[in-house]
PDB file of C-alpha atoms in Angstrom:
ATOM      1  CA  UNK A 187     -15.904 -20.740 -13.151  1.00 91.00           C
ATOM      2  CA  UNK A 188     -17.840 -24.162 -13.096  1.00 95.00           C
ATOM      3  CA  UNK A 189     -16.065 -27.318 -14.567  1.00 95.00           C
ATOM      4  CA  UNK A 190     -18.010 -26.997 -18.083  1.00 94.00           C
ATOM      5  CA  UNK A 191     -17.150 -23.514 -18.480  1.00 95.00           C
ATOM      6  CA  UNK A 192     -13.542 -24.508 -17.764  1.00 95.00           C
ATOM      7  CA  UNK A 193     -13.163 -26.834 -20.039  1.00 94.00           C
ATOM      8  CA  UNK A 194     -15.058 -25.028 -22.828  1.00 93.00           C
ATOM      9  CA  UNK A 195     -12.497 -22.508 -22.538  1.00 94.00           C
ATOM     10  CA  UNK A 196      -9.542 -24.717 -22.523  1.00 94.00           C
ATOM     11  CA  UNK A 197     -10.968 -26.459 -25.736  1.00 93.00           C
ATOM     12  CA  UNK A 198     -11.338 -23.202 -27.348  1.00 93.00           C
ATOM     13  CA  UNK A 199      -8.087 -21.826 -26.409  1.00 93.00           C
ATOM     14  CA  UNK A 200      -6.166 -25.097 -27.327  1.00 90.00           C
ATOM     15  CA  UNK A 201      -5.812 -25.948 -31.091  1.00 85.00           C
ATOM     16  CA  UNK A 202      -6.446 -29.713 -30.264  1.00 83.00           C
ATOM     17  CA  UNK A 203      -9.626 -31.927 -30.579  1.00 85.00           C
ATOM     18  CA  UNK A 204     -12.075 -31.860 -28.081  1.00 84.00           C
ATOM     19  CA  UNK A 205     -11.583 -35.089 -27.068  1.00 90.00           C
ATOM     20  CA  UNK A 206      -7.892 -34.206 -26.144  1.00 91.00           C
ATOM     21  CA  UNK A 207      -8.805 -31.216 -24.124  1.00 91.00           C
ATOM     22  CA  UNK A 208      -9.752 -33.370 -20.847  1.00 93.00           C
ATOM     23  CA  UNK A 209      -6.965 -35.575 -20.992  1.00 95.00           C
ATOM     24  CA  UNK A 210      -4.622 -32.664 -21.252  1.00 95.00           C
ATOM     25  CA  UNK A 211      -6.185 -30.755 -18.561  1.00 95.00           C
ATOM     26  CA  UNK A 212      -5.593 -33.693 -16.016  1.00 96.00           C
ATOM     27  CA  UNK A 213      -2.023 -34.195 -17.163  1.00 97.00           C
ATOM     28  CA  UNK A 214      -1.440 -30.455 -16.812  1.00 97.00           C
ATOM     29  CA  UNK A 215      -2.674 -30.542 -13.409  1.00 97.00           C
ATOM     30  CA  UNK A 216      -0.968 -33.615 -12.190  1.00 96.00           C
ATOM     31  CA  UNK A 217       2.152 -32.060 -13.635  1.00 97.00           C
ATOM     32  CA  UNK A 218       1.793 -28.722 -11.723  1.00 96.00           C
ATOM     33  CA  UNK A 219       0.965 -30.744  -8.676  1.00 95.00           C
ATOM     34  CA  UNK A 220       4.330 -32.196  -8.771  1.00 95.00           C
ATOM     35  CA  UNK A 221       6.098 -28.576  -9.532  1.00 95.00           C
ATOM     36  CA  UNK A 222       4.492 -26.664  -7.126  1.00 95.00           C
ATOM     37  CA  UNK A 223       4.780 -27.189  -3.063  1.00 94.00           C
ATOM     38  CA  UNK A 224       1.756 -28.906  -1.631  1.00 93.00           C
ATOM     39  CA  UNK A 225       0.327 -25.942  -0.008  1.00 94.00           C
ATOM     40  CA  UNK A 226       0.313 -23.914  -3.205  1.00 95.00           C
ATOM     41  CA  UNK A 227      -1.277 -27.192  -5.083  1.00 95.00           C
ATOM     42  CA  UNK A 228      -3.964 -27.227  -2.309  1.00 95.00           C
ATOM     43  CA  UNK A 229      -4.477 -23.288  -2.379  1.00 96.00           C
ATOM     44  CA  UNK A 230      -4.754 -23.764  -6.272  1.00 97.00           C
ATOM     45  CA  UNK A 231      -7.387 -26.579  -6.153  1.00 96.00           C
ATOM     46  CA  UNK A 232      -9.601 -24.629  -3.546  1.00 96.00           C
ATOM     47  CA  UNK A 233     -10.184 -22.333  -5.988  1.00 96.00           C
ATOM     48  CA  UNK A 234     -10.930 -24.333  -8.943  1.00 96.00           C
ATOM     49  CA  UNK A 235     -14.141 -26.832  -9.838  1.00 94.00           C
ATOM     50  CA  UNK A 236     -14.595 -30.193  -7.903  1.00 94.00           C
ATOM     51  CA  UNK A 237     -13.677 -32.374 -10.857  1.00 94.00           C
ATOM     52  CA  UNK A 238     -10.184 -30.196 -10.988  1.00 96.00           C
ATOM     53  CA  UNK A 239      -9.153 -30.696  -7.476  1.00 94.00           C
ATOM     54  CA  UNK A 240      -7.899 -34.327  -7.561  1.00 93.00           C
ATOM     55  CA  UNK A 241      -5.234 -33.910 -10.031  1.00 94.00           C
ATOM     56  CA  UNK A 242      -3.806 -31.090  -7.958  1.00 95.00           C
ATOM     57  CA  UNK A 243      -3.001 -33.755  -5.002  1.00 90.00           C
ATOM     58  CA  UNK A 244       0.698 -33.168  -4.567  1.00 84.00           C
ATOM     59  CA  UNK A 245       2.819 -36.637  -4.427  1.00 79.00           C
ATOM     60  CA  UNK A 246       5.133 -34.663  -2.014  1.00 83.00           C
ATOM     61  CA  UNK A 247       5.625 -31.527   0.070  1.00 87.00           C
ATOM     62  CA  UNK A 248       8.135 -29.942  -1.839  1.00 90.00           C
ATOM     63  CA  UNK A 249       8.218 -29.104  -5.104  1.00 91.00           C
ATOM     64  CA  UNK A 250      10.360 -30.829  -7.611  1.00 92.00           C
ATOM     65  CA  UNK A 251      12.707 -28.674  -9.573  1.00 92.00           C
ATOM     66  CA  UNK A 252      12.225 -28.993 -13.571  1.00 95.00           C
ATOM     67  CA  UNK A 253      11.636 -26.351 -16.549  1.00 95.00           C
ATOM     68  CA  UNK A 254       9.214 -25.944 -19.095  1.00 96.00           C
ATOM     69  CA  UNK A 255      10.468 -28.511 -21.428  1.00 96.00           C
ATOM     70  CA  UNK A 256      10.298 -31.211 -18.864  1.00 97.00           C
ATOM     71  CA  UNK A 257       6.706 -30.062 -17.917  1.00 98.00           C
ATOM     72  CA  UNK A 258       5.846 -30.210 -21.556  1.00 97.00           C
ATOM     73  CA  UNK A 259       7.537 -33.571 -21.933  1.00 98.00           C
ATOM     74  CA  UNK A 260       5.610 -34.987 -18.880  1.00 98.00           C
ATOM     75  CA  UNK A 261       2.297 -33.730 -19.996  1.00 98.00           C
ATOM     76  CA  UNK A 262       2.763 -34.993 -23.524  1.00 97.00           C
ATOM     77  CA  UNK A 263       3.405 -38.190 -21.966  1.00 98.00           C
ATOM     78  CA  UNK A 264       0.453 -38.546 -19.508  1.00 97.00           C
ATOM     79  CA  UNK A 265      -2.030 -37.153 -22.056  1.00 96.00           C
ATOM     80  CA  UNK A 266      -0.732 -39.364 -24.802  1.00 95.00           C
ATOM     81  CA  UNK A 267      -0.711 -36.145 -27.131  1.00 94.00           C
ATOM     82  CA  UNK A 268       2.664 -34.800 -29.008  1.00 95.00           C
ATOM     83  CA  UNK A 269       4.881 -32.124 -27.427  1.00 96.00           C
ATOM     84  CA  UNK A 270       3.389 -29.347 -29.788  1.00 94.00           C
ATOM     85  CA  UNK A 271      -0.131 -30.584 -28.352  1.00 93.00           C
ATOM     86  CA  UNK A 272       1.257 -30.600 -25.070  1.00 95.00           C
ATOM     87  CA  UNK A 273       2.723 -27.057 -25.315  1.00 95.00           C
ATOM     88  CA  UNK A 274      -0.406 -25.798 -26.644  1.00 93.00           C
ATOM     89  CA  UNK A 275      -2.281 -27.472 -23.772  1.00 94.00           C
ATOM     90  CA  UNK A 276      -0.465 -26.083 -21.443  1.00 96.00           C
ATOM     91  CA  UNK A 277      -0.573 -22.523 -22.351  1.00 95.00           C
ATOM     92  CA  UNK A 278      -4.542 -23.204 -23.007  1.00 95.00           C
ATOM     93  CA  UNK A 279      -4.658 -24.797 -19.348  1.00 95.00           C
ATOM     94  CA  UNK A 280      -2.686 -21.776 -17.834  1.00 96.00           C
ATOM     95  CA  UNK A 281      -4.434 -18.953 -19.369  1.00 95.00           C
ATOM     96  CA  UNK A 282      -7.700 -20.654 -18.347  1.00 96.00           C
ATOM     97  CA  UNK A 283      -6.564 -21.056 -14.620  1.00 96.00           C
ATOM     98  CA  UNK A 284      -5.448 -17.364 -14.646  1.00 96.00           C
ATOM     99  CA  UNK A 285      -9.232 -16.545 -15.613  1.00 95.00           C
ATOM    100  CA  UNK A 286     -10.583 -19.069 -13.228  1.00 96.00           C
ATOM    101  CA  UNK A 287      -8.562 -18.139 -10.024  1.00 97.00           C
ATOM    102  CA  UNK A 288      -8.377 -14.780  -8.226  1.00 96.00           C
ATOM    103  CA  UNK A 289      -5.280 -12.665  -9.245  1.00 95.00           C
ATOM    104  CA  UNK A 290      -3.024 -13.190  -6.275  1.00 96.00           C
ATOM    105  CA  UNK A 291      -3.522 -16.882  -6.113  1.00 96.00           C
ATOM    106  CA  UNK A 292      -2.342 -17.059 -10.091  1.00 96.00           C
ATOM    107  CA  UNK A 293       0.650 -14.739  -8.912  1.00 95.00           C
ATOM    108  CA  UNK A 294       1.364 -17.123  -6.339  1.00 96.00           C
ATOM    109  CA  UNK A 295       1.450 -20.231  -8.851  1.00 96.00           C
ATOM    110  CA  UNK A 296       3.417 -18.502 -11.233  1.00 95.00           C
ATOM    111  CA  UNK A 297       5.973 -17.185  -8.432  1.00 95.00           C
ATOM    112  CA  UNK A 298       6.806 -21.081  -8.239  1.00 95.00           C
ATOM    113  CA  UNK A 299       7.356 -21.877 -11.851  1.00 95.00           C
ATOM    114  CA  UNK A 300      10.375 -20.751 -13.870  1.00 93.00           C
ATOM    115  CA  UNK A 301      10.020 -17.577 -15.929  1.00 91.00           C
ATOM    116  CA  UNK A 302       9.748 -19.296 -19.408  1.00 92.00           C
ATOM    117  CA  UNK A 303       6.162 -20.282 -17.963  1.00 94.00           C
ATOM    118  CA  UNK A 304       5.230 -16.627 -17.780  1.00 91.00           C
ATOM    119  CA  UNK A 305       6.037 -16.138 -21.511  1.00 90.00           C
ATOM    120  CA  UNK A 306       3.964 -18.963 -22.413  1.00 89.00           C
ATOM    121  CA  UNK A 307       0.817 -17.764 -20.951  1.00 86.00           C
ATOM    122  CA  UNK A 308       1.678 -14.257 -21.144  1.00 78.00           C
ATOM    123  CA  UNK A 309       1.476 -13.143 -17.839  1.00 56.00           C
ATOM    124  CA  UNK A 310       3.967 -10.772 -16.028  1.00 51.00           C
ATOM    125  CA  UNK A 311       5.044 -11.288 -12.766  1.00 43.00           C
TER     126      UNK A 311
END
């Protein structure tokens, strides 16, 4: 999936104005990089379009331990959107990532996240 298709898909899936799709995407990927191990963030980045790789640079080798609510709060703050918009953006983002990367890679990403992420994106482990 190329960058434009990725962003168009996020915009279609997230009930937010199109101008919020890019900040939401960047905020979600940056927060995901904090939540995943560096190796997993790098693996995910390797399967995404080039403009989406940079936000996935993990700040530390270890994953930070925080749940979905904190994830949503971080995305909300970074993107400058309401928590409700952030939740919908994260849902749209993860479902688009699911379509953009191999099923094995998506399973690896989801295996590092709490179960409530699976419910959000509708992805069984």
